[in-house]
Amino acid sequence: MSDTSTTKTNTAGVDIRFLTVTALFIALTYVFTAFINVRLPIAANGGLIHLGNVPLFICAILFGKKSGAIAGGVGMGLFDLLSGWTAWAPFTFIIVAVMGFAVGAITEKHHGLGWDALAIAIAAIIKVVGYYIAEIIIYGNWLAPMASIPGNLVQIGVAAVIVLIIVEPLRKAVAHYV
C-alpha cells in the first residue's frame, strides 16, 4: 500500500511512515507473542502457542513484504532473546522473517480473502518446515520435532481465523488514510 508520491521522508531519505509502521508492528508482534500465549507440555521444548502471528500477518498483508519480514523476525526473535529461549532466536528471526516476507509478497500483488488465506497457508508451511529443521539442529533428533507440528498448525490456524475476519475492514481503513 505504499505510494511513493505521498511517502513522507526526512532529510536523510528515510521513509518515516515505513519506520513508524514497522516499529509499531515489531512491538505488537512481541507483545502478542510474550503476553497472549499458552505453553504446551507436550513438545520436547515445552512449546508455545501464541498470537504473535496475528500482528505479523496483518502487517505483511497491509504494509507489504519488507515491513512483514522485519516486524515478524525482529518481534518474535526479540521474544526468544528476552524470554530465555535464546538458542531459538536466530532460527525464529529467519523463519518468521521469511513467513512475513512470503505473506507480504503474495498479498502485495493479489488482494482478497482467497489470496490472504493462501499467503497464510504458505506461511504455515514455512513455519512447520523451518521449525522442524531448527529442532533437528538444536536437539539432534529427526523424530522429536514431529511433536511440535500440531502446536505450530494450531498457532497458525488460530491466527488465520482472526486475521481473515479483521483484515478486510483494516485494509479499507488503511486505504482511507494512506
mmCIF file of C-alpha atoms in Angstrom:
data_model
loop_
_atom_site.group_PDB
_atom_site.id
_atom_site.type_symbol
_atom_site.label_atom_id
_atom_site.label_comp_id
_atom_site.label_asym_id
_atom_site.label_seq_id
_atom_site.Cartn_x
_atom_site.Cartn_y
_atom_site.Cartn_z
ATOM 1 C CA MET A 1 0.000 0.000 0.000
ATOM 2 C CA SER A 2 2.981 2.318 -0.243
ATOM 3 C CA ASP A 3 2.669 5.165 -2.669
ATOM 4 C CA THR A 4 5.978 6.875 -3.306
ATOM 5 C CA SER A 5 4.279 10.116 -4.303
ATOM 6 C CA THR A 6 2.779 10.527 -0.820
ATOM 7 C CA THR A 7 5.559 8.954 1.223
ATOM 8 C CA LYS A 8 6.996 11.245 3.879
ATOM 9 C CA THR A 9 10.782 11.244 4.140
ATOM 10 C CA ASN A 10 13.213 13.112 6.319
ATOM 11 C CA THR A 11 16.353 14.813 5.050
ATOM 12 C CA ALA A 12 18.282 11.531 5.116
ATOM 13 C CA GLY A 13 15.711 9.976 2.765
ATOM 14 C CA VAL A 14 14.267 7.652 5.405
ATOM 15 C CA ASP A 15 10.599 6.773 4.922
ATOM 16 C CA ILE A 16 9.074 7.866 8.224
ATOM 17 C CA ARG A 17 5.805 6.002 7.606
ATOM 18 C CA PHE A 18 7.721 2.760 6.950
ATOM 19 C CA LEU A 19 9.784 3.181 10.129
ATOM 20 C CA THR A 20 6.744 4.033 12.231
ATOM 21 C CA VAL A 21 4.541 1.219 10.939
ATOM 22 C CA THR A 22 7.336 -1.352 11.128
ATOM 23 C CA ALA A 23 8.329 -0.323 14.668
ATOM 24 C CA LEU A 24 4.685 -0.451 15.775
ATOM 25 C CA PHE A 25 4.263 -3.958 14.372
ATOM 26 C CA ILE A 26 7.563 -5.147 15.879
ATOM 27 C CA ALA A 27 6.172 -4.078 19.247
ATOM 28 C CA LEU A 28 2.744 -5.631 18.618
ATOM 29 C CA THR A 29 4.295 -8.894 17.435
ATOM 30 C CA TYR A 30 6.480 -9.037 20.541
ATOM 31 C CA VAL A 31 3.601 -8.217 22.915
ATOM 32 C CA PHE A 32 1.185 -10.688 21.289
ATOM 33 C CA THR A 33 3.879 -13.379 21.465
ATOM 34 C CA ALA A 34 5.006 -12.663 25.016
ATOM 35 C CA PHE A 35 1.708 -11.996 26.730
ATOM 36 C CA ILE A 36 -1.039 -13.777 24.796
ATOM 37 C CA ASN A 37 0.166 -17.355 24.847
ATOM 38 C CA VAL A 38 -0.288 -20.862 26.186
ATOM 39 C CA ARG A 39 2.702 -23.054 26.986
ATOM 40 C CA LEU A 40 2.380 -26.649 25.819
ATOM 41 C CA PRO A 41 3.663 -29.520 27.952
ATOM 42 C CA ILE A 42 3.732 -31.994 25.024
ATOM 43 C CA ALA A 43 6.624 -30.878 22.814
ATOM 44 C CA ALA A 44 10.259 -31.592 23.623
ATOM 45 C CA ASN A 45 10.924 -27.890 24.200
ATOM 46 C CA GLY A 46 7.663 -27.282 26.025
ATOM 47 C CA GLY A 47 6.187 -25.484 23.027
ATOM 48 C CA LEU A 48 4.217 -22.300 22.927
ATOM 49 C CA ILE A 49 1.029 -21.295 21.178
ATOM 50 C CA HIS A 50 0.821 -17.520 20.907
ATOM 51 C CA LEU A 51 -0.990 -14.836 18.940
ATOM 52 C CA GLY A 52 2.160 -13.097 17.657
ATOM 53 C CA ASN A 53 1.299 -14.236 14.152
ATOM 54 C CA VAL A 54 -1.809 -12.024 14.160
ATOM 55 C CA PRO A 55 0.040 -8.670 14.018
ATOM 56 C CA LEU A 56 2.711 -10.259 11.803
ATOM 57 C CA PHE A 57 0.165 -11.309 9.162
ATOM 58 C CA ILE A 58 -1.777 -8.037 9.408
ATOM 59 C CA CYS A 59 1.437 -6.073 8.922
ATOM 60 C CA ALA A 60 2.541 -8.157 5.935
ATOM 61 C CA ILE A 61 -0.882 -8.039 4.278
ATOM 62 C CA LEU A 62 -1.452 -4.310 4.796
ATOM 63 C CA PHE A 63 2.074 -2.912 4.539
ATOM 64 C CA GLY A 64 3.995 -5.398 2.442
ATOM 65 C CA LYS A 65 6.806 -7.902 2.498
ATOM 66 C CA LYS A 66 9.545 -5.665 3.875
ATOM 67 C CA SER A 67 7.563 -4.494 6.927
ATOM 68 C CA GLY A 68 6.146 -8.004 7.416
ATOM 69 C CA ALA A 69 9.590 -9.612 7.363
ATOM 70 C CA ILE A 70 11.141 -7.109 9.755
ATOM 71 C CA ALA A 71 8.176 -6.955 12.144
ATOM 72 C CA GLY A 72 7.888 -10.735 12.359
ATOM 73 C CA GLY A 73 11.571 -11.603 12.530
ATOM 74 C CA VAL A 74 12.551 -8.885 14.988
ATOM 75 C CA GLY A 75 9.376 -9.053 17.103
ATOM 76 C CA MET A 76 9.428 -12.817 17.641
ATOM 77 C CA GLY A 77 13.241 -13.028 17.676
ATOM 78 C CA LEU A 78 13.237 -10.420 20.421
ATOM 79 C CA PHE A 79 10.735 -12.516 22.353
ATOM 80 C CA ASP A 80 13.087 -15.509 22.191
ATOM 81 C CA LEU A 81 16.030 -13.394 23.358
ATOM 82 C CA LEU A 82 14.135 -11.866 26.270
ATOM 83 C CA SER A 83 12.244 -14.977 27.379
ATOM 84 C CA GLY A 84 15.203 -17.296 27.892
ATOM 85 C CA TRP A 85 14.768 -19.222 24.634
ATOM 86 C CA THR A 86 17.969 -17.678 23.301
ATOM 87 C CA ALA A 87 19.011 -20.731 21.267
ATOM 88 C CA TRP A 88 15.833 -20.332 19.225
ATOM 89 C CA ALA A 89 16.331 -16.621 18.419
ATOM 90 C CA PRO A 90 18.417 -16.984 15.222
ATOM 91 C CA PHE A 91 16.042 -19.623 13.866
ATOM 92 C CA THR A 92 12.980 -17.592 14.807
ATOM 93 C CA PHE A 93 14.402 -14.449 13.237
ATOM 94 C CA ILE A 94 14.961 -16.217 9.917
ATOM 95 C CA ILE A 95 11.840 -18.417 9.849
ATOM 96 C CA VAL A 96 9.413 -15.703 10.876
ATOM 97 C CA ALA A 97 11.051 -13.095 8.635
ATOM 98 C CA VAL A 98 10.588 -15.476 5.692
ATOM 99 C CA MET A 99 6.960 -16.014 6.735
ATOM 100 C CA GLY A 100 6.319 -12.258 6.822
ATOM 101 C CA PHE A 101 8.105 -11.751 3.514
ATOM 102 C CA ALA A 102 6.108 -14.525 1.831
ATOM 103 C CA VAL A 103 2.748 -13.266 3.087
ATOM 104 C CA GLY A 104 3.599 -9.719 2.057
ATOM 105 C CA ALA A 105 4.959 -10.721 -1.357
ATOM 106 C CA ILE A 106 1.774 -12.618 -2.208
ATOM 107 C CA THR A 107 -0.668 -10.050 -0.887
ATOM 108 C CA GLU A 108 1.131 -7.026 -2.364
ATOM 109 C CA LYS A 109 0.211 -8.268 -5.831
ATOM 110 C CA HIS A 110 -3.097 -10.017 -5.094
ATOM 111 C CA HIS A 111 -5.864 -8.777 -2.800
ATOM 112 C CA GLY A 112 -8.822 -10.600 -1.341
ATOM 113 C CA LEU A 113 -9.754 -13.269 1.137
ATOM 114 C CA GLY A 114 -8.576 -16.180 -1.014
ATOM 115 C CA TRP A 115 -5.130 -14.666 -1.581
ATOM 116 C CA ASP A 116 -4.791 -13.754 2.091
ATOM 117 C CA ALA A 117 -5.694 -17.339 3.052
ATOM 118 C CA LEU A 118 -3.225 -18.771 0.522
ATOM 119 C CA ALA A 119 -0.471 -16.497 1.832
ATOM 120 C CA ILE A 120 -1.128 -17.604 5.413
ATOM 121 C CA ALA A 121 -1.188 -21.268 4.330
ATOM 122 C CA ILE A 122 2.236 -20.795 2.734
ATOM 123 C CA ALA A 123 3.433 -19.161 5.959
ATOM 124 C CA ALA A 124 2.211 -22.252 7.837
ATOM 125 C CA ILE A 125 4.310 -24.492 5.596
ATOM 126 C CA ILE A 126 7.347 -22.252 6.125
ATOM 127 C CA LYS A 127 6.798 -22.353 9.900
ATOM 128 C CA VAL A 128 6.360 -26.131 10.126
ATOM 129 C CA VAL A 129 9.332 -26.929 7.885
ATOM 130 C CA GLY A 130 11.528 -24.192 9.382
ATOM 131 C CA TYR A 131 10.958 -25.167 12.993
ATOM 132 C CA TYR A 132 11.228 -28.868 12.172
ATOM 133 C CA ILE A 133 14.708 -28.217 10.776
ATOM 134 C CA ALA A 134 15.571 -25.937 13.719
ATOM 135 C CA GLU A 135 14.590 -28.646 16.207
ATOM 136 C CA ILE A 136 16.694 -31.206 14.362
ATOM 137 C CA ILE A 137 19.673 -28.858 14.658
ATOM 138 C CA ILE A 138 19.011 -27.985 18.318
ATOM 139 C CA TYR A 139 18.078 -31.472 19.556
ATOM 140 C CA GLY A 140 19.926 -33.670 17.076
ATOM 141 C CA ASN A 141 16.874 -35.867 16.630
ATOM 142 C CA TRP A 142 14.791 -36.383 13.481
ATOM 143 C CA LEU A 143 11.714 -37.779 15.243
ATOM 144 C CA ALA A 144 11.178 -35.461 18.241
ATOM 145 C CA PRO A 145 10.290 -32.400 16.111
ATOM 146 C CA MET A 146 7.134 -34.181 14.924
ATOM 147 C CA ALA A 147 5.583 -33.395 18.332
ATOM 148 C CA SER A 148 5.778 -29.651 17.592
ATOM 149 C CA ILE A 149 3.870 -29.776 14.306
ATOM 150 C CA PRO A 150 0.331 -29.844 15.791
ATOM 151 C CA GLY A 151 1.080 -26.840 18.013
ATOM 152 C CA ASN A 152 2.525 -24.903 15.085
ATOM 153 C CA LEU A 153 -0.547 -25.669 12.991
ATOM 154 C CA VAL A 154 -2.928 -24.648 15.783
ATOM 155 C CA GLN A 155 -0.964 -21.425 16.271
ATOM 156 C CA ILE A 156 -1.197 -20.505 12.577
ATOM 157 C CA GLY A 157 -4.804 -21.723 12.311
ATOM 158 C CA VAL A 158 -5.995 -19.535 15.179
ATOM 159 C CA ALA A 159 -4.104 -16.543 13.777
ATOM 160 C CA ALA A 160 -5.539 -17.217 10.311
ATOM 161 C CA VAL A 161 -9.121 -17.184 11.585
ATOM 162 C CA ILE A 162 -8.606 -13.909 13.456
ATOM 163 C CA VAL A 163 -6.719 -12.213 10.618
ATOM 164 C CA LEU A 164 -9.070 -13.322 7.865
ATOM 165 C CA ILE A 165 -12.016 -11.917 9.823
ATOM 166 C CA ILE A 166 -10.492 -8.498 10.542
ATOM 167 C CA VAL A 167 -8.062 -7.791 7.702
ATOM 168 C CA GLU A 168 -10.553 -6.526 5.098
ATOM 169 C CA PRO A 169 -12.021 -3.799 7.337
ATOM 170 C CA LEU A 170 -8.455 -2.896 8.331
ATOM 171 C CA ARG A 171 -7.401 -2.797 4.666
ATOM 172 C CA LYS A 172 -10.230 -0.350 3.936
ATOM 173 C CA ALA A 173 -9.287 1.807 6.943
ATOM 174 C CA VAL A 174 -5.628 1.917 5.939
ATOM 175 C CA ALA A 175 -6.518 2.734 2.317
ATOM 176 C CA HIS A 176 -8.639 5.613 3.579
ATOM 177 C CA TYR A 177 -5.693 7.210 5.425
ATOM 178 C CA VAL A 178 -2.850 6.396 3.051
#
